[in-house]
Amino acid sequence: MSLVLALACAVSEPAPELQDTGTAESQEPTPYVVVTDEEAEPPLSAEALAQGVNTAIDALLRVDPLVFHGAYEGLREAGSDGDCPYYYDSYLESYGQYYWIDDCESDGGSAFSGNGRSYLTHGNSAGSYDYDYQGYFYGSGSITGAAGERIAAAGYSNSYEAFHTGNSYDYFYHDMWGEFSSSNAGLDDTWLGETWRLDHTLSANRSPTGGLYISLNSAISGLSGPVNAAVLEGVVIYDEARGSPCPSEPSGVISLRDAQGRWVELRFDGVPSGGTTMYPPDCDGCGRAWLDGNDIGEVCPDFSALLDWEERPWR
């Protein structure tokens, strides 16, 4: 939760130097440091919290790293010339990464600012894995094409899709954090057109019979609505084809931040990743909501989107 807390909260100014302004009894508390029960907004309703969970899940499932890696590599390759940007050739030779750092404009009219290390490959094989693609990025910078299309990123992304030739499973994985955006009109309707900040790890696989499994350890801020940030910790769900006795509810914790900066923690009791528990799961699709250590009721989101995919674990 640490990243979203840092992303969602403003940076504090240095504390002012204390001055003697009178006795303690004569000093009135300020609204900045004191919020009374009368001033506080009531907790979000169960319906609003359930919608917040669904909004966060839908957003995270929209985060397709291949959209970013493809757009970034396309602009980088098309805009580079022999002098702009400056590349560290040793990284390409040793690690297969295109590592540039510069603030320049190429002969073709593309502008590079900042730095980036990246690669995107298709159709590689290693051991028992055949990779549809492997994408990597680390850096902080932007690339603007000659026609004005722009992509910017500050963070990290490591992603792949692969087929295992031994067990015939399809594997999907991405681990990413930071901010990613694009002003390319062709990407406006993708997640790159949003203003989300991420610390997002998704791992999913599909068995030869079509059984699905997905796990999320993710944080996202910049959401619209009464819930503006969410953290998913140890959220795991899998379907009946994989032997789940509880395909309607994940295990794990989902925390939601409201407009007042309060965090509501939702705990769900579906089957964990190991598949067994000391006690059977309470498979009702609902979780208990906690605010400031107080149980504020039951929340019942719709988790069907987590298993409602065919080729890839996003829509």
Tab-separated table of C-alpha atoms in Angstrom:
chain	number	residue	atom	x	y	z
A	1	MET	CA	0.000	0.000	0.000
A	2	SER	CA	2.996	2.269	0.451
A	3	LEU	CA	3.200	3.470	-3.142
A	4	VAL	CA	-0.445	4.461	-3.422
A	5	LEU	CA	-0.273	6.199	-0.075
A	6	ALA	CA	2.649	8.200	-1.422
A	7	LEU	CA	0.903	8.803	-4.729
A	8	ALA	CA	-2.461	9.719	-3.265
A	9	CYS	CA	-1.242	12.129	-0.607
A	10	ALA	CA	0.324	15.513	-1.226
A	11	VAL	CA	3.921	16.094	-0.177
A	12	SER	CA	3.983	17.793	3.205
A	13	GLU	CA	5.624	21.194	3.578
A	14	PRO	CA	8.354	21.537	6.231
A	15	ALA	CA	6.863	22.209	9.663
A	16	PRO	CA	6.884	25.926	10.548
A	17	GLU	CA	9.027	27.111	13.407
A	18	LEU	CA	7.028	27.087	16.649
A	19	GLN	CA	6.264	30.448	18.215
A	20	ASP	CA	4.877	31.341	21.628
A	21	THR	CA	1.425	32.774	20.919
A	22	GLY	CA	-0.104	32.481	24.365
A	23	THR	CA	-1.358	29.834	26.748
A	24	ALA	CA	-2.652	26.496	25.536
A	25	GLU	CA	-6.138	27.410	26.692
A	26	SER	CA	-6.219	30.516	24.475
A	27	GLN	CA	-5.213	28.754	21.253
A	28	GLU	CA	-8.061	27.521	19.084
A	29	PRO	CA	-7.523	24.318	17.047
A	30	THR	CA	-7.525	24.759	13.278
A	31	PRO	CA	-9.646	22.720	10.853
A	32	TYR	CA	-6.395	21.548	9.231
A	33	VAL	CA	-5.454	19.405	12.203
A	34	VAL	CA	-8.836	18.726	13.829
A	35	VAL	CA	-11.824	17.031	12.234
A	36	THR	CA	-14.780	16.500	14.558
A	37	ASP	CA	-17.302	13.713	14.224
A	38	GLU	CA	-19.862	16.299	13.117
A	39	GLU	CA	-17.603	17.471	10.269
A	40	ALA	CA	-16.644	14.019	8.993
A	41	GLU	CA	-18.598	12.584	6.080
A	42	PRO	CA	-20.319	9.260	6.782
A	43	PRO	CA	-18.605	6.126	5.467
A	44	LEU	CA	-19.312	5.118	1.897
A	45	SER	CA	-22.313	2.858	1.483
A	46	ALA	CA	-21.952	-0.855	0.782
A	47	GLU	CA	-23.114	-0.195	-2.770
A	48	ALA	CA	-20.508	2.550	-3.293
A	49	LEU	CA	-17.745	0.335	-1.907
A	50	ALA	CA	-18.799	-2.563	-4.141
A	51	GLN	CA	-18.741	-0.224	-7.138
A	52	GLY	CA	-15.309	0.991	-6.048
A	53	VAL	CA	-13.991	-2.578	-6.096
A	54	ASN	CA	-15.432	-3.149	-9.561
A	55	THR	CA	-14.006	0.159	-10.835
A	56	ALA	CA	-10.531	-0.768	-9.590
A	57	ILE	CA	-10.668	-4.275	-11.068
A	58	ASP	CA	-11.940	-3.015	-14.428
A	59	ALA	CA	-9.135	-0.435	-14.517
A	60	LEU	CA	-6.425	-2.954	-13.670
A	61	LEU	CA	-7.695	-5.379	-16.299
A	62	ARG	CA	-7.462	-2.588	-18.881
A	63	VAL	CA	-3.747	-2.165	-18.183
A	64	ASP	CA	-2.270	-4.000	-21.156
A	65	PRO	CA	1.537	-3.577	-21.066
A	66	LEU	CA	1.889	-4.629	-24.689
A	67	VAL	CA	0.037	-1.459	-25.742
A	68	PHE	CA	2.690	0.618	-23.983
A	69	HIS	CA	5.697	-1.421	-25.112
A	70	GLY	CA	4.537	-1.464	-28.721
A	71	ALA	CA	3.852	2.274	-28.859
A	72	TYR	CA	7.094	3.157	-27.075
A	73	GLU	CA	9.335	0.979	-29.237
A	74	GLY	CA	7.598	2.192	-32.383
A	75	LEU	CA	8.310	5.852	-31.592
A	76	ARG	CA	11.823	5.151	-30.345
A	77	GLU	CA	12.854	3.211	-33.419
A	78	ALA	CA	11.186	5.510	-35.948
A	79	GLY	CA	12.521	8.703	-34.357
A	80	SER	CA	16.151	7.762	-33.743
A	81	ASP	CA	18.966	8.798	-36.032
A	82	GLY	CA	22.704	8.305	-35.729
A	83	ASP	CA	23.169	11.135	-33.220
A	84	CYS	CA	19.849	11.610	-31.400
A	85	PRO	CA	19.344	10.155	-28.929
A	86	TYR	CA	22.671	8.999	-27.536
A	87	TYR	CA	22.679	5.205	-27.042
A	88	TYR	CA	24.891	3.130	-24.773
A	89	ASP	CA	25.746	0.414	-27.281
A	90	SER	CA	27.232	-1.824	-24.599
A	91	TYR	CA	23.754	-2.399	-23.131
A	92	LEU	CA	22.452	-3.718	-26.419
A	93	GLU	CA	25.453	-6.005	-26.797
A	94	SER	CA	25.407	-7.275	-23.202
A	95	TYR	CA	21.724	-7.181	-22.223
A	96	GLY	CA	19.741	-6.752	-25.424
A	97	GLN	CA	18.430	-3.404	-24.144
A	98	TYR	CA	18.194	-0.120	-26.019
A	99	TYR	CA	19.516	2.374	-23.463
A	100	TRP	CA	19.344	6.046	-24.399
A	101	ILE	CA	19.810	9.276	-22.490
A	102	ASP	CA	19.504	12.686	-24.126
A	103	ASP	CA	17.559	15.895	-24.672
A	104	CYS	CA	17.603	16.348	-28.410
A	105	GLU	CA	15.729	16.504	-31.699
A	106	SER	CA	16.542	14.025	-34.447
A	107	ASP	CA	16.918	14.786	-38.143
A	108	GLY	CA	13.437	13.423	-38.730
A	109	GLY	CA	11.849	15.828	-36.240
A	110	SER	CA	11.367	13.499	-33.259
A	111	ALA	CA	12.189	14.809	-29.778
A	112	PHE	CA	13.771	12.742	-27.001
A	113	SER	CA	13.927	13.927	-23.403
A	114	GLY	CA	15.137	11.955	-20.386
A	115	ASN	CA	16.245	8.342	-20.548
A	116	GLY	CA	15.018	4.820	-21.072
A	117	ARG	CA	16.185	1.208	-21.183
A	118	SER	CA	13.892	-1.100	-23.115
A	119	TYR	CA	13.313	-3.998	-25.458
A	120	LEU	CA	10.379	-5.746	-27.106
A	121	THR	CA	10.773	-9.168	-28.703
A	122	HIS	CA	8.332	-11.571	-30.320
A	123	GLY	CA	8.516	-15.292	-30.983
A	124	ASN	CA	11.455	-16.220	-28.768
A	125	SER	CA	11.917	-19.587	-27.062
A	126	ALA	CA	13.777	-20.413	-23.873
A	127	GLY	CA	13.720	-23.822	-22.225
A	128	SER	CA	10.127	-25.081	-22.217
A	129	TYR	CA	8.627	-21.654	-22.938
A	130	ASP	CA	7.614	-20.206	-26.293
A	131	TYR	CA	7.144	-16.465	-25.836
A	132	ASP	CA	4.532	-14.565	-27.798
A	133	TYR	CA	6.280	-11.429	-26.601
A	134	GLN	CA	8.629	-10.135	-23.919
A	135	GLY	CA	8.630	-6.436	-23.079
A	136	TYR	CA	10.793	-4.420	-20.704
A	137	PHE	CA	11.136	-0.738	-19.819
A	138	TYR	CA	12.913	1.191	-17.096
A	139	GLY	CA	13.443	4.927	-17.116
A	140	SER	CA	11.959	8.395	-16.992
A	141	GLY	CA	11.454	10.285	-20.200
A	142	SER	CA	9.338	11.063	-23.219
A	143	ILE	CA	9.460	10.615	-26.972
A	144	THR	CA	7.533	12.901	-29.316
A	145	GLY	CA	7.194	11.870	-32.932
A	146	ALA	CA	7.457	14.173	-35.908
A	147	ALA	CA	3.659	14.254	-36.251
A	148	GLY	CA	3.213	15.237	-32.584
A	149	GLU	CA	2.368	11.829	-31.181
A	150	ARG	CA	3.927	11.498	-27.748
A	151	ILE	CA	4.523	8.796	-25.170
A	152	ALA	CA	5.876	9.391	-21.681
A	153	ALA	CA	6.784	7.074	-18.850
A	154	ALA	CA	8.426	7.255	-15.457
A	155	GLY	CA	8.793	3.844	-13.905
A	156	TYR	CA	9.252	0.191	-14.776
A	157	SER	CA	7.455	-2.497	-16.757
A	158	ASN	CA	8.333	-6.151	-17.259
A	159	SER	CA	5.815	-8.287	-19.109
A	160	TYR	CA	5.443	-11.454	-21.139
A	161	GLU	CA	3.017	-13.959	-22.607
A	162	ALA	CA	4.219	-17.523	-23.049
A	163	PHE	CA	3.145	-21.066	-23.862
A	164	HIS	CA	4.657	-23.921	-21.865
A	165	THR	CA	5.427	-26.834	-24.177
A	166	GLY	CA	5.515	-29.298	-21.281
A	167	ASN	CA	2.151	-28.747	-19.593
A	168	SER	CA	0.459	-26.818	-22.461
A	169	TYR	CA	-0.438	-23.922	-20.167
A	170	ASP	CA	-0.651	-20.323	-21.354
A	171	TYR	CA	1.072	-17.890	-18.982
A	172	PHE	CA	0.501	-14.153	-18.641
A	173	TYR	CA	2.579	-11.919	-16.412
A	174	HIS	CA	3.325	-8.278	-15.896
A	175	ASP	CA	4.969	-6.279	-13.162
A	176	MET	CA	4.937	-2.514	-13.463
A	177	TRP	CA	5.028	0.647	-11.415
A	178	GLY	CA	4.952	4.359	-12.141
A	179	GLU	CA	3.109	6.565	-14.605
A	180	PHE	CA	2.551	5.857	-18.293
A	181	SER	CA	0.737	8.099	-20.766
A	182	SER	CA	0.305	8.895	-24.432
A	183	SER	CA	-1.113	11.794	-26.416
A	184	ASN	CA	-1.392	9.696	-29.570
A	185	ALA	CA	-4.997	9.971	-30.759
A	186	GLY	CA	-4.943	6.309	-31.688
A	187	LEU	CA	-4.351	5.382	-28.041
A	188	ASP	CA	-6.868	7.729	-26.414
A	189	ASP	CA	-9.323	4.915	-25.736
A	190	THR	CA	-6.678	2.686	-24.128
A	191	TRP	CA	-5.374	2.794	-20.571
A	192	LEU	CA	-2.585	5.120	-21.732
A	193	GLY	CA	-5.226	7.818	-22.106
A	194	GLU	CA	-5.946	7.674	-18.367
A	195	THR	CA	-4.096	9.434	-15.520
A	196	TRP	CA	-3.534	6.383	-13.353
A	197	ARG	CA	-0.506	5.715	-11.170
A	198	LEU	CA	0.360	2.071	-10.740
A	199	ASP	CA	2.206	-0.485	-8.682
A	200	HIS	CA	0.738	-3.500	-10.401
A	201	THR	CA	1.638	-7.185	-10.548
A	202	LEU	CA	-0.672	-9.570	-12.384
A	203	SER	CA	-0.008	-13.275	-12.821
A	204	ALA	CA	-2.442	-15.488	-14.693
A	205	ASN	CA	-2.516	-18.783	-16.509
A	206	ARG	CA	-4.897	-20.973	-18.483
A	207	SER	CA	-4.863	-24.767	-18.501
A	208	PRO	CA	-5.333	-26.865	-21.665
A	209	THR	CA	-8.958	-27.476	-20.626
A	210	GLY	CA	-9.587	-23.749	-20.310
A	211	GLY	CA	-9.345	-23.470	-16.539
A	212	LEU	CA	-8.375	-19.968	-15.445
A	213	TYR	CA	-6.288	-18.669	-12.552
A	214	ILE	CA	-5.416	-15.049	-11.751
A	215	SER	CA	-3.656	-13.287	-8.904
A	216	LEU	CA	-3.212	-9.572	-8.249
A	217	ASN	CA	-0.933	-7.640	-5.951
A	218	SER	CA	-1.664	-4.171	-7.177
A	219	ALA	CA	-2.149	-0.532	-6.279
A	220	ILE	CA	-3.796	2.104	-8.442
A	221	SER	CA	-4.645	5.759	-7.883
A	222	GLY	CA	-6.303	8.385	-10.055
A	223	LEU	CA	-9.627	6.547	-10.272
A	224	SER	CA	-12.847	8.451	-10.895
A	225	GLY	CA	-15.781	8.329	-8.505
A	226	PRO	CA	-16.145	8.130	-4.720
A	227	VAL	CA	-13.186	5.718	-4.562
A	228	ASN	CA	-10.021	7.332	-5.959
A	229	ALA	CA	-7.425	4.674	-5.097
A	230	ALA	CA	-7.304	0.968	-4.351
A	231	VAL	CA	-4.826	-1.621	-3.122
A	232	LEU	CA	-5.258	-5.348	-3.814
A	233	GLU	CA	-3.141	-7.623	-1.623
A	234	GLY	CA	-2.963	-11.359	-2.251
A	235	VAL	CA	-6.127	-11.364	-4.358
A	236	VAL	CA	-6.440	-14.822	-5.921
A	237	ILE	CA	-9.327	-16.427	-7.770
A	238	TYR	CA	-9.681	-19.442	-10.064
A	239	ASP	CA	-12.604	-21.190	-11.687
A	240	GLU	CA	-14.384	-24.514	-11.341
A	241	ALA	CA	-12.396	-26.033	-14.202
A	242	ARG	CA	-9.317	-25.628	-11.994
A	243	GLY	CA	-11.070	-27.200	-9.005
A	244	SER	CA	-12.177	-24.083	-7.130
A	245	PRO	CA	-15.044	-24.612	-4.684
A	246	CYS	CA	-15.510	-20.836	-4.669
A	247	PRO	CA	-15.249	-19.301	-8.151
A	248	SER	CA	-17.453	-16.330	-7.199
A	249	GLU	CA	-15.148	-14.870	-4.542
A	250	PRO	CA	-11.382	-14.382	-4.295
A	251	SER	CA	-9.217	-14.609	-1.255
A	252	GLY	CA	-7.282	-11.548	-0.183
A	253	VAL	CA	-7.662	-7.971	0.970
A	254	ILE	CA	-8.866	-4.972	-1.043
A	255	SER	CA	-8.434	-1.510	0.472
A	256	LEU	CA	-10.255	1.517	-0.917
A	257	ARG	CA	-9.510	5.212	-0.391
A	258	ASP	CA	-12.384	7.710	-0.342
A	259	ALA	CA	-12.388	11.436	-1.129
A	260	GLN	CA	-11.574	12.278	2.506
A	261	GLY	CA	-8.455	10.147	2.415
A	262	ARG	CA	-9.875	7.382	4.602
A	263	TRP	CA	-9.028	3.769	3.826
A	264	VAL	CA	-11.694	1.071	4.051
A	265	GLU	CA	-10.338	-2.486	4.217
A	266	LEU	CA	-12.352	-5.339	2.699
A	267	ARG	CA	-11.451	-8.926	3.540
A	268	PHE	CA	-12.573	-11.793	1.309
A	269	ASP	CA	-12.606	-15.484	2.215
A	270	GLY	CA	-12.407	-17.355	-1.072
A	271	VAL	CA	-9.948	-20.169	-1.616
A	272	PRO	CA	-6.318	-18.965	-1.382
A	273	SER	CA	-3.647	-19.838	-3.918
A	274	GLY	CA	-2.713	-23.057	-2.111
A	275	GLY	CA	-6.243	-24.359	-2.549
A	276	THR	CA	-6.743	-25.528	1.027
A	277	THR	CA	-7.497	-23.826	4.302
A	278	MET	CA	-7.979	-24.960	7.878
A	279	TYR	CA	-11.628	-23.989	7.547
A	280	PRO	CA	-13.802	-24.075	4.412
A	281	PRO	CA	-14.134	-20.737	2.606
A	282	ASP	CA	-17.171	-18.609	3.348
A	283	CYS	CA	-18.179	-18.531	-0.299
A	284	ASP	CA	-20.906	-15.903	-0.395
A	285	GLY	CA	-19.195	-13.404	-2.716
A	286	CYS	CA	-19.060	-10.845	0.101
A	287	GLY	CA	-16.423	-9.433	2.410
A	288	ARG	CA	-16.400	-7.548	5.691
A	289	ALA	CA	-15.577	-3.846	5.545
A	290	TRP	CA	-13.456	-2.199	8.228
A	291	LEU	CA	-12.900	1.509	8.835
A	292	ASP	CA	-10.593	2.678	11.635
A	293	GLY	CA	-10.841	-0.756	13.226
A	294	ASN	CA	-14.648	-0.777	13.163
A	295	ASP	CA	-16.747	-3.299	11.275
A	296	ILE	CA	-19.010	-1.209	9.033
A	297	GLY	CA	-20.834	-4.036	7.304
A	298	GLU	CA	-20.814	-6.443	4.415
A	299	VAL	CA	-19.816	-5.546	0.842
A	300	CYS	CA	-20.646	-7.749	-2.145
A	301	PRO	CA	-18.843	-6.782	-5.393
A	302	ASP	CA	-19.144	-8.588	-8.711
A	303	PHE	CA	-15.900	-10.494	-9.350
A	304	SER	CA	-16.940	-12.113	-12.619
A	305	ALA	CA	-14.643	-9.824	-14.647
A	306	LEU	CA	-11.598	-11.526	-13.129
A	307	LEU	CA	-12.522	-14.789	-14.861
A	308	ASP	CA	-14.376	-13.342	-17.847
A	309	TRP	CA	-11.572	-13.480	-20.381
A	310	GLU	CA	-10.546	-15.816	-23.192
A	311	GLU	CA	-7.161	-15.119	-24.755
A	312	ARG	CA	-5.662	-12.584	-22.330
A	313	PRO	CA	-6.457	-11.458	-18.767
A	314	TRP	CA	-7.599	-8.005	-19.752
A	315	ARG	CA	-10.231	-6.550	-22.023
